[in-house]
Tab-separated table of C-alpha atoms in Angstrom:
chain	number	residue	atom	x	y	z
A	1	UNK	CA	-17.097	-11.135	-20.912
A	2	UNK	CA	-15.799	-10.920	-16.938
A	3	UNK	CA	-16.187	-7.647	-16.067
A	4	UNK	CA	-13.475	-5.504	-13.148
A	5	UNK	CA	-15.322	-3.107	-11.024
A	6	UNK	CA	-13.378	-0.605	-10.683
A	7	UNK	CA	-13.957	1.704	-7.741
A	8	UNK	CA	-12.201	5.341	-7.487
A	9	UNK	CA	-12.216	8.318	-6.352
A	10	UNK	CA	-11.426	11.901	-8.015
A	11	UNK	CA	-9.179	13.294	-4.738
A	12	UNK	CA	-7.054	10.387	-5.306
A	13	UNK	CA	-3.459	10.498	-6.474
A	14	UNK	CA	-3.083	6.419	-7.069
A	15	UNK	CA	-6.562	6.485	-8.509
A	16	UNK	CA	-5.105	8.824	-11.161
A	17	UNK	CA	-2.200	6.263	-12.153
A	18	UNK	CA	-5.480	3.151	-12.660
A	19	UNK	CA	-8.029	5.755	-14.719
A	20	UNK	CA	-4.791	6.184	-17.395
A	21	UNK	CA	-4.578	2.374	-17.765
A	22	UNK	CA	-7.230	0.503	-17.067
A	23	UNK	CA	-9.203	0.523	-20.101
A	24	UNK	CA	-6.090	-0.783	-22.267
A	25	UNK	CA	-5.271	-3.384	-19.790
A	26	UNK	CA	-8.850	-4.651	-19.287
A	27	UNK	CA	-8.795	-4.758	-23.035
A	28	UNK	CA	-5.694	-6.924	-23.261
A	29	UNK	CA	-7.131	-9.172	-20.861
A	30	UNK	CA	-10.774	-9.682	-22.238
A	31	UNK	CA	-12.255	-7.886	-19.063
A	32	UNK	CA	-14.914	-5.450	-19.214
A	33	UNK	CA	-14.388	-2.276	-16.556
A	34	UNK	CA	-17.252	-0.882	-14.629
A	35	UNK	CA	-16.208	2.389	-13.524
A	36	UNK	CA	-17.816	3.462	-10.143
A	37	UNK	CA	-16.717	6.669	-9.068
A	38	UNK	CA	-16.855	7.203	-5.178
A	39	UNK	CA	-16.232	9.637	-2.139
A	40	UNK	CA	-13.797	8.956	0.501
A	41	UNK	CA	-15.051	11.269	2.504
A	42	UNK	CA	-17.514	9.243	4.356
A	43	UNK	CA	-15.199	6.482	4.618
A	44	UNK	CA	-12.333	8.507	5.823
A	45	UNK	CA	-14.902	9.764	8.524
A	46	UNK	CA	-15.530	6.352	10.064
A	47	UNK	CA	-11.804	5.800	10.513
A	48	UNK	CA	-11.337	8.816	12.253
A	49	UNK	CA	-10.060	10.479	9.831
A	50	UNK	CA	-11.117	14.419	8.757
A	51	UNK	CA	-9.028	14.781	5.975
A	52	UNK	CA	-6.772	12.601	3.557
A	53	UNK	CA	-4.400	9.931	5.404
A	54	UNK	CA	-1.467	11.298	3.350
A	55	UNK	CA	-2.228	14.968	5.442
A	56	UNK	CA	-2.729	13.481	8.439
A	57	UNK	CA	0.552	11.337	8.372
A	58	UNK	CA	3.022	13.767	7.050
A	59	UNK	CA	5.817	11.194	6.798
A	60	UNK	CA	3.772	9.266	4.970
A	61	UNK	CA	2.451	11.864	2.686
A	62	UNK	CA	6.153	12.771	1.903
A	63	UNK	CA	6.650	9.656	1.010
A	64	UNK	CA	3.855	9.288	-1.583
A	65	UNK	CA	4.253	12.391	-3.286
A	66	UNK	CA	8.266	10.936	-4.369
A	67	UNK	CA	6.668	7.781	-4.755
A	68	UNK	CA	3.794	8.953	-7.699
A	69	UNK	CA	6.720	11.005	-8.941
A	70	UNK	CA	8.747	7.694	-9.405
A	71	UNK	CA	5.847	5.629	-11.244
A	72	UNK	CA	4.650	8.688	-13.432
A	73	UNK	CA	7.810	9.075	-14.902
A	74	UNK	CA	8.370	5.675	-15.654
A	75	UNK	CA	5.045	5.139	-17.277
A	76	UNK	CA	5.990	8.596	-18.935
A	77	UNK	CA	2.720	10.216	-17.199
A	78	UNK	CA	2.343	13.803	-16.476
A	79	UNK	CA	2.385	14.814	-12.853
A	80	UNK	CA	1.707	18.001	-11.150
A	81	UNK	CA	0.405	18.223	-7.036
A	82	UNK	CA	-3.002	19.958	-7.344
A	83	UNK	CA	-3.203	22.780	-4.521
A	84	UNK	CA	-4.686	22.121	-1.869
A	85	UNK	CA	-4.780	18.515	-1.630
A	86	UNK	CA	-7.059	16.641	-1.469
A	87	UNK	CA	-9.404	18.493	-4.356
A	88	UNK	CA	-12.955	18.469	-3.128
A	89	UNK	CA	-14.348	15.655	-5.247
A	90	UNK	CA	-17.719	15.881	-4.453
A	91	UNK	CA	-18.983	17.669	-7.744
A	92	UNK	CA	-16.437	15.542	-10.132
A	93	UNK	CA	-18.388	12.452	-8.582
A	94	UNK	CA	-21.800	12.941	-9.469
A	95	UNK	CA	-20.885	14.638	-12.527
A	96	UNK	CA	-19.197	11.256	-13.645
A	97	UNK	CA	-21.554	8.892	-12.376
A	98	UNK	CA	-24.225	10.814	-14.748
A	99	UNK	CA	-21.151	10.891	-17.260
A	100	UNK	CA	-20.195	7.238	-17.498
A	101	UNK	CA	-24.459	6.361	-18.551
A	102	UNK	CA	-22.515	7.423	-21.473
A	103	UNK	CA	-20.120	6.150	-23.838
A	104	UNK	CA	-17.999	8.856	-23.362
A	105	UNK	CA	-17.770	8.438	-20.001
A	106	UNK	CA	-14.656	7.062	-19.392
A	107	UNK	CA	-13.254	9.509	-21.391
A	108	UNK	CA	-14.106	12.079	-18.729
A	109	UNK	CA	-12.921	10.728	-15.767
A	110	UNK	CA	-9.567	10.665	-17.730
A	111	UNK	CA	-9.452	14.321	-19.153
A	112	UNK	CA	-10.719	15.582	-14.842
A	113	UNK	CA	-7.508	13.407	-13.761
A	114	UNK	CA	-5.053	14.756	-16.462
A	115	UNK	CA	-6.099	18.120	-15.589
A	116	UNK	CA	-6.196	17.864	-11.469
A	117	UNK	CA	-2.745	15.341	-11.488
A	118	UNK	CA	-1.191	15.898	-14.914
A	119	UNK	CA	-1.853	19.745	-14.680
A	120	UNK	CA	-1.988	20.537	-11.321
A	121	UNK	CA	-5.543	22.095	-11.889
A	122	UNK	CA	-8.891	22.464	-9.201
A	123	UNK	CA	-11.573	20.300	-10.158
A	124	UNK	CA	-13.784	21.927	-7.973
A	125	UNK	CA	-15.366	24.635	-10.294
A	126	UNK	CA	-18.864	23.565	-12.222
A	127	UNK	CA	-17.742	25.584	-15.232
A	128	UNK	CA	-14.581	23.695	-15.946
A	129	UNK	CA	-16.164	20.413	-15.463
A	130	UNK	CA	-18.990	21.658	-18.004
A	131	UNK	CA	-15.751	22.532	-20.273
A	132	UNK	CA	-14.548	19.052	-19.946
A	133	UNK	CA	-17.640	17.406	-20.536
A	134	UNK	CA	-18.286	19.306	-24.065
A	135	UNK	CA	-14.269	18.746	-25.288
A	136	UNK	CA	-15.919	15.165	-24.295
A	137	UNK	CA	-19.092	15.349	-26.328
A	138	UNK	CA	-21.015	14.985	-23.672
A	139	UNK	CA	-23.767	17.764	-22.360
A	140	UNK	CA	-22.272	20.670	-20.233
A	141	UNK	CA	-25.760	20.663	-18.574
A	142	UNK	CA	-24.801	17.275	-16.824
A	143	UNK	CA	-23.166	19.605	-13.921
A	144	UNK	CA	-26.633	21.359	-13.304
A	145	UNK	CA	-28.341	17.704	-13.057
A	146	UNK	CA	-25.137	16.318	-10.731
A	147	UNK	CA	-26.362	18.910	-8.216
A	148	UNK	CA	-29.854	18.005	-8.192
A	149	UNK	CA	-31.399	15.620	-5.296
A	150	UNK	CA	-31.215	12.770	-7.598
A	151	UNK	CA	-27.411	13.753	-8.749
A	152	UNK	CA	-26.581	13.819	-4.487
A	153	UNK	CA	-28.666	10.784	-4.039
A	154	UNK	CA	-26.784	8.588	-7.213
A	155	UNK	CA	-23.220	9.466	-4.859
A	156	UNK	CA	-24.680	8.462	-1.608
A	157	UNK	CA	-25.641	5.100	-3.110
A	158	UNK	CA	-22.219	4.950	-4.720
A	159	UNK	CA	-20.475	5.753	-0.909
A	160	UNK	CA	-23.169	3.108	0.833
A	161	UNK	CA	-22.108	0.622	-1.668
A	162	UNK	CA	-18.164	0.755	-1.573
A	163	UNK	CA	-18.794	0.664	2.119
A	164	UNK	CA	-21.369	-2.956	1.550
A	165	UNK	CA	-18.080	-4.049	0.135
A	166	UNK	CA	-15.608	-3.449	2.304
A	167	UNK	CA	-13.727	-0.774	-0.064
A	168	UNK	CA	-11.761	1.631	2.311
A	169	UNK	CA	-9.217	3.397	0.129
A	170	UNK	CA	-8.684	4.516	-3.613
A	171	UNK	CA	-8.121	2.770	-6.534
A	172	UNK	CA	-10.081	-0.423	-5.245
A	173	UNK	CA	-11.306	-3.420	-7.961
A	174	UNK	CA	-13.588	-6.019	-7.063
A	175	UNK	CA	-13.958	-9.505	-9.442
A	176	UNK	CA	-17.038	-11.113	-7.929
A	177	UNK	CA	-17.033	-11.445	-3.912
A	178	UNK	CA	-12.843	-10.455	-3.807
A	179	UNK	CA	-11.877	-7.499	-2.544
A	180	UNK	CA	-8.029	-5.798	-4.073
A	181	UNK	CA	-6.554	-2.519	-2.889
A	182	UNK	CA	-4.651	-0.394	-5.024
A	183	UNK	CA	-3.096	0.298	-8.031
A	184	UNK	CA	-0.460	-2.106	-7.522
A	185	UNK	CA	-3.449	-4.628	-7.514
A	186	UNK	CA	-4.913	-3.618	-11.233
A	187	UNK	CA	-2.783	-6.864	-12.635
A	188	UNK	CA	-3.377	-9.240	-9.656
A	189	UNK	CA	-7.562	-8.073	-9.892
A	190	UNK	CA	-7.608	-8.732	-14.272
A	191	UNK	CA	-6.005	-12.386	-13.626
A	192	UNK	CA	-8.767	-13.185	-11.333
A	193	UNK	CA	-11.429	-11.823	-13.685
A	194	UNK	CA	-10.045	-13.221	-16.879
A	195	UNK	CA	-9.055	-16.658	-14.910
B	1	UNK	CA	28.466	-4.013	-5.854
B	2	UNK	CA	25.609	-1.565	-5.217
B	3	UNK	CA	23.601	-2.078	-1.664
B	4	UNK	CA	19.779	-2.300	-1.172
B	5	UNK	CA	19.156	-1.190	2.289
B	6	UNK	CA	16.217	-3.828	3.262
B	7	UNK	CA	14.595	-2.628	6.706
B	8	UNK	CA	11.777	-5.303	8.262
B	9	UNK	CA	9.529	-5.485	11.343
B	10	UNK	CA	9.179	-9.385	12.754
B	11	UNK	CA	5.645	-8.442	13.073
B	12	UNK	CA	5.017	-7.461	9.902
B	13	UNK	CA	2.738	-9.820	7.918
B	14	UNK	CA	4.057	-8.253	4.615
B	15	UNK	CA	7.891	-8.008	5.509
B	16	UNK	CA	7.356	-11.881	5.391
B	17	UNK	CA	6.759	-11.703	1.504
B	18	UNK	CA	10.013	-9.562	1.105
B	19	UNK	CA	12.318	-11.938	3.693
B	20	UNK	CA	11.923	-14.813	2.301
B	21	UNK	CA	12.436	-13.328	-1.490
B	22	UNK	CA	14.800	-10.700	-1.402
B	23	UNK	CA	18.371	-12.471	-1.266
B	24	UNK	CA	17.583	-14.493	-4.643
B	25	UNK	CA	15.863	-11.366	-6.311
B	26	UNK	CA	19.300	-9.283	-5.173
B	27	UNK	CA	21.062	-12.130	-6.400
B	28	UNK	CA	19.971	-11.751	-9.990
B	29	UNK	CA	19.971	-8.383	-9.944
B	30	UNK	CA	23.485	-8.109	-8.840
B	31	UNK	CA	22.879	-6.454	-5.748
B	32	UNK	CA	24.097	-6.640	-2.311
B	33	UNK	CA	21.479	-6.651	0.797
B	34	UNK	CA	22.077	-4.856	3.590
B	35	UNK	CA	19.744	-6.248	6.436
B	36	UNK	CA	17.854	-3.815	9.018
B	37	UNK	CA	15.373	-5.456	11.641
B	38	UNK	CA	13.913	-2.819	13.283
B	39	UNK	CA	10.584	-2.148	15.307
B	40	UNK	CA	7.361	-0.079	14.486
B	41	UNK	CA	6.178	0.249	18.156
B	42	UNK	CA	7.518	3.777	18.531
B	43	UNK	CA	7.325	4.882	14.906
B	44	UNK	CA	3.720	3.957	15.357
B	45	UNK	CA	3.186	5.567	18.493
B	46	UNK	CA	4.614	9.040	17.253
B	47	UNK	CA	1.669	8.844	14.471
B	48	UNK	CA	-0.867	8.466	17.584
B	49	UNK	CA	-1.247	4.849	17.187
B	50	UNK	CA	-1.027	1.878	19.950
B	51	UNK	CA	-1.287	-1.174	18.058
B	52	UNK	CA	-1.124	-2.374	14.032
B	53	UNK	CA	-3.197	-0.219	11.640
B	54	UNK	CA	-4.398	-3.609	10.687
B	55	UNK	CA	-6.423	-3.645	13.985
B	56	UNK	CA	-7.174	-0.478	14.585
B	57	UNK	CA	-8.936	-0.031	11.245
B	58	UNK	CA	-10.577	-3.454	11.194
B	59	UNK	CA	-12.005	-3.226	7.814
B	60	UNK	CA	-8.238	-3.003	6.852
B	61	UNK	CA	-7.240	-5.463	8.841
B	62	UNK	CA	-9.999	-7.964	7.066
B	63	UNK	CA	-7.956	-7.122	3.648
B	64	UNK	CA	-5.213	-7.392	4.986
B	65	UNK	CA	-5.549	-11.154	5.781
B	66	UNK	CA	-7.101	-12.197	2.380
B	67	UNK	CA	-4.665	-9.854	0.411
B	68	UNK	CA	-1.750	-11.962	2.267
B	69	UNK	CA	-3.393	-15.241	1.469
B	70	UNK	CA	-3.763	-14.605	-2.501
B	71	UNK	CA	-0.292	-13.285	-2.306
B	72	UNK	CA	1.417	-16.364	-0.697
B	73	UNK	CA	-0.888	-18.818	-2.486
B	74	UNK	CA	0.442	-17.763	-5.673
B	75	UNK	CA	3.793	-17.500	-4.579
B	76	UNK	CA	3.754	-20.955	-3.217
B	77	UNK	CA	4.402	-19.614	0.310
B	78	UNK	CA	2.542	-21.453	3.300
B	79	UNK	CA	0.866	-18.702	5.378
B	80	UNK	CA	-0.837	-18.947	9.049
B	81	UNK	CA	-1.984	-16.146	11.242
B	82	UNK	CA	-0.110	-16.244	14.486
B	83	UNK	CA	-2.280	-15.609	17.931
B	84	UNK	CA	-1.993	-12.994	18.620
B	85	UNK	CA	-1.517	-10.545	16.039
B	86	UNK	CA	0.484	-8.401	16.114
B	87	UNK	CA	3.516	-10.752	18.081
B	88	UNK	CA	6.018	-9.107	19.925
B	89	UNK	CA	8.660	-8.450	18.556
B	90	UNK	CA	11.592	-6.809	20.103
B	91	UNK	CA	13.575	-9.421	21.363
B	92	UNK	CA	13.771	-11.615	18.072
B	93	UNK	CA	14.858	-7.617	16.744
B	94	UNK	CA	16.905	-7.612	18.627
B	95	UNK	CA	18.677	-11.261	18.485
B	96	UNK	CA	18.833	-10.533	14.770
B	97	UNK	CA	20.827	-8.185	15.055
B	98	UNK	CA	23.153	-9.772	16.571
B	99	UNK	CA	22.431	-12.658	14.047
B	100	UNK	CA	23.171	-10.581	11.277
B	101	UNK	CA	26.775	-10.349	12.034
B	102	UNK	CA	27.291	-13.400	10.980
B	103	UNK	CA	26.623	-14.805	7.653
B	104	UNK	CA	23.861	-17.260	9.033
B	105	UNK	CA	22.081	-14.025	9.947
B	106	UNK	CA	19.385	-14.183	6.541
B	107	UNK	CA	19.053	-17.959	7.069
B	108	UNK	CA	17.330	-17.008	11.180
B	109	UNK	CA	15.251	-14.078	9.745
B	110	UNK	CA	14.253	-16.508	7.295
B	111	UNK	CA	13.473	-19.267	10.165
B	112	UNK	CA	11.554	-16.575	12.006
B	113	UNK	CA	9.561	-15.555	9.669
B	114	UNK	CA	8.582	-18.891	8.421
B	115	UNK	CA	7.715	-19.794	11.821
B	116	UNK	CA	5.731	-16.889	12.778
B	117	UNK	CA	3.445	-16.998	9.014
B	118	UNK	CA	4.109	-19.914	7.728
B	119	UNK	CA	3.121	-22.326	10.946
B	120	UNK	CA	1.028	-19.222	12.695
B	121	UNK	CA	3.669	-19.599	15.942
B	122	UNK	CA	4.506	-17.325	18.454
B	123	UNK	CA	8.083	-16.065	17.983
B	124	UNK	CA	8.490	-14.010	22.113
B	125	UNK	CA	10.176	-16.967	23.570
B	126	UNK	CA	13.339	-16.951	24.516
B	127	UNK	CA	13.784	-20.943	24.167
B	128	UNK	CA	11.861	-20.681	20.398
B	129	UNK	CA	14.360	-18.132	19.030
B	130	UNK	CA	17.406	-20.007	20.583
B	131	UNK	CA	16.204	-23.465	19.003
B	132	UNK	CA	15.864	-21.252	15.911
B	133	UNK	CA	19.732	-19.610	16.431
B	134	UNK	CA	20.975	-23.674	16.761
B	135	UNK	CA	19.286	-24.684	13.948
B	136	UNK	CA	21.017	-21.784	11.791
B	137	UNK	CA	24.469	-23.089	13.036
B	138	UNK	CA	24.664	-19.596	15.328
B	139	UNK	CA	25.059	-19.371	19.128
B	140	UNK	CA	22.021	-19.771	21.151
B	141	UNK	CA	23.514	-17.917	23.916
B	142	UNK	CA	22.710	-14.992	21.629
B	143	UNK	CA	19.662	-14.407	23.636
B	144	UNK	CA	20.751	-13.434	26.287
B	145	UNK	CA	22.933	-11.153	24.645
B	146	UNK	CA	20.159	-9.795	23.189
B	147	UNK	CA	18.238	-8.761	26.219
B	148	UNK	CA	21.962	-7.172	27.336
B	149	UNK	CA	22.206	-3.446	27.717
B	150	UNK	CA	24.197	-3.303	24.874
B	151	UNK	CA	21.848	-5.024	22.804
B	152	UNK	CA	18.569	-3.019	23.929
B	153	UNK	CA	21.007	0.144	22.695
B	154	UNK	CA	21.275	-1.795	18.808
B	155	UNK	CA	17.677	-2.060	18.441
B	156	UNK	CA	17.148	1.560	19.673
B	157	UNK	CA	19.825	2.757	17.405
B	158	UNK	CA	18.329	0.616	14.759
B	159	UNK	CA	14.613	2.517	15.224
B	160	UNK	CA	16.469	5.794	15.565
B	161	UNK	CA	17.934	5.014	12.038
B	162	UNK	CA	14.662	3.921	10.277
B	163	UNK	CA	13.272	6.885	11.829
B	164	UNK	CA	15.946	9.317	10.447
B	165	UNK	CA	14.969	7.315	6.722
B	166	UNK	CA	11.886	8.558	6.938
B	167	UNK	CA	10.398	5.053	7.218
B	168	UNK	CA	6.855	4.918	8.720
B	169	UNK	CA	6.045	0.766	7.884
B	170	UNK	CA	7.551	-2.101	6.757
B	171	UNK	CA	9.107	-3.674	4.980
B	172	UNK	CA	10.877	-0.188	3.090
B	173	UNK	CA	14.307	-0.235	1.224
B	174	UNK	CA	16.273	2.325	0.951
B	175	UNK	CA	18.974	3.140	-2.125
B	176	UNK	CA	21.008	5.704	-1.742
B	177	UNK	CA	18.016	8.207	-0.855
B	178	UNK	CA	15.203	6.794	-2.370
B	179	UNK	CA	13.069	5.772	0.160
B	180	UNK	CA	10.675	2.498	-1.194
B	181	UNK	CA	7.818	1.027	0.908
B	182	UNK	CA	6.014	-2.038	0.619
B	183	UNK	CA	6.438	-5.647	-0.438
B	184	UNK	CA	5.453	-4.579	-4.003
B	185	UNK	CA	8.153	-1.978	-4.440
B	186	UNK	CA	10.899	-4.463	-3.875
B	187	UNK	CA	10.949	-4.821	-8.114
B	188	UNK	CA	11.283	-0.985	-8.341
B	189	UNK	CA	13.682	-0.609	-5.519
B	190	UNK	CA	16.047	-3.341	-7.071
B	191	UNK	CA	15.845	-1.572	-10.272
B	192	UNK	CA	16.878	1.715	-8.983
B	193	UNK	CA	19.822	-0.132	-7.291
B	194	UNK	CA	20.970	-1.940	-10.270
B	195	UNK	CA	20.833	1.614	-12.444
């Protein structure tokens, strides 16, 4: 089966609108997903930039809060601003990469994004991520071990390797060497991995 | 009929997608376009920057220029990078203004456009954009009008305008105050409209 690498990031509003509907579209389309959580933070950095783009350009910020308003109520999604934006992502991330060796994986990236963009809820705190992991099945311990050196290590690999690729924003998919950029891209990216 | 405000930047690689599709996609949708050339240089300078975002984040930029050449290769579309990117834009702004008072004014964006990405040409010249102005059945003294006090004053007005929108890139549309950016909200836009 072609498989969609899908590359996101927990700070990220658009990221939130691919996590809902990636699975059931890949699934429609005979694609496998890969899920690869990253940090912008890095990436961000080498731009320039210290915090999100949508902070640093107000106009454009105002503009994309109306705009995930728009699409979430069309696609009948939940959607509440989490304060302050942008979460710190950092401990989501290496929570899910341990997460997703998992089958339930997926299933926790999805119940993190309900609660930070569908509930307007932190995501910072290790002991509601360890709550979200067991409503998950999965081992609350997995916070502990996202922490460790190796946990750190398995997002700096992650980072280096959206960078190797040329990723520079959130939701990104890649289908063998191309490269698409945002959610708007989830249909375009699927046609070029089922093709 | 109900209007879709359609604002555009001649330099704008994806404003190219939107001219040459919007009057038949308005057409079915029973919707009247209103036509706004404007120009980014000062909206981009008030966020800090001197040139495209597509050059001064390189990595960007790279997307950019494959993300346009999927697009128009499924669309059917020819597409050529013009040298240099960005082009300058301000007088064919401001020609098209005065363009747009007359019904050929669509068919000369159209010519500009397909000029500037489709053949990769440079679209400053005075002589190119009156060749352009003949060929659309308009005046080529229109130029020169262009470059006339009171023409400089339509193009400021125009930026002054866009600025008031809230727009920060191109192309946008505006409906009554919904604010819509990017070639792939042009659907959503047209929608809202047609409501």
């Amino acid at each position: 089966m072609p498989t969609l690498h899908f590359w996101f990031e927990f700070a990220s509003t658009y990221s939130y609108l691919s996590v809902m509907r990636v699975e059931d579209m890949a699934q429609r389309a005979g694609v496998d997903v890969a899920w690869h959580p990253f940090w912008l933070g890095p990436i961000f950095k080498a731009q320039g930039w210290d915090s999100s783009p949508f902070n640093l350009y107000p106009v454009k910020g105002a503009y994309m809060w109306r705009d995930m308003e728009r699409i979430c109520a069309a696609r009948g999604l939940p959607f509440k601003r989490p304060d302050p934006f942008p979460q710190n992502s950092v401990l989501a991330a290496r929570t899910a990469l341990l997460a997703l060796r998992h089958p339930e994986g997926p299933a926790f990236c999805r119940a993190v994004y309900a609660a930070e963009f569908g509930e307007g809820q932190g995501i910072g705190d290790p002991a509601f991520l360890g709550r979200l992991l067991a409503k998950c099945g999965l081992p609350p311990a997995l916070v502990e071990e996202a922490n460790s050196e190796a946990g750190k290590q398995g997002l700096r690999d992650s980072v280096a390797e959206a960078s190797r690729l040329g990723i520079f924003g959130a939701p990104s998919f890649v289908v063998e060497q191309e490269l698409f950029w945002g959610d708007d891209r989830l249909e375009m990216a699927l046609a070029r991995a089922a093709a």
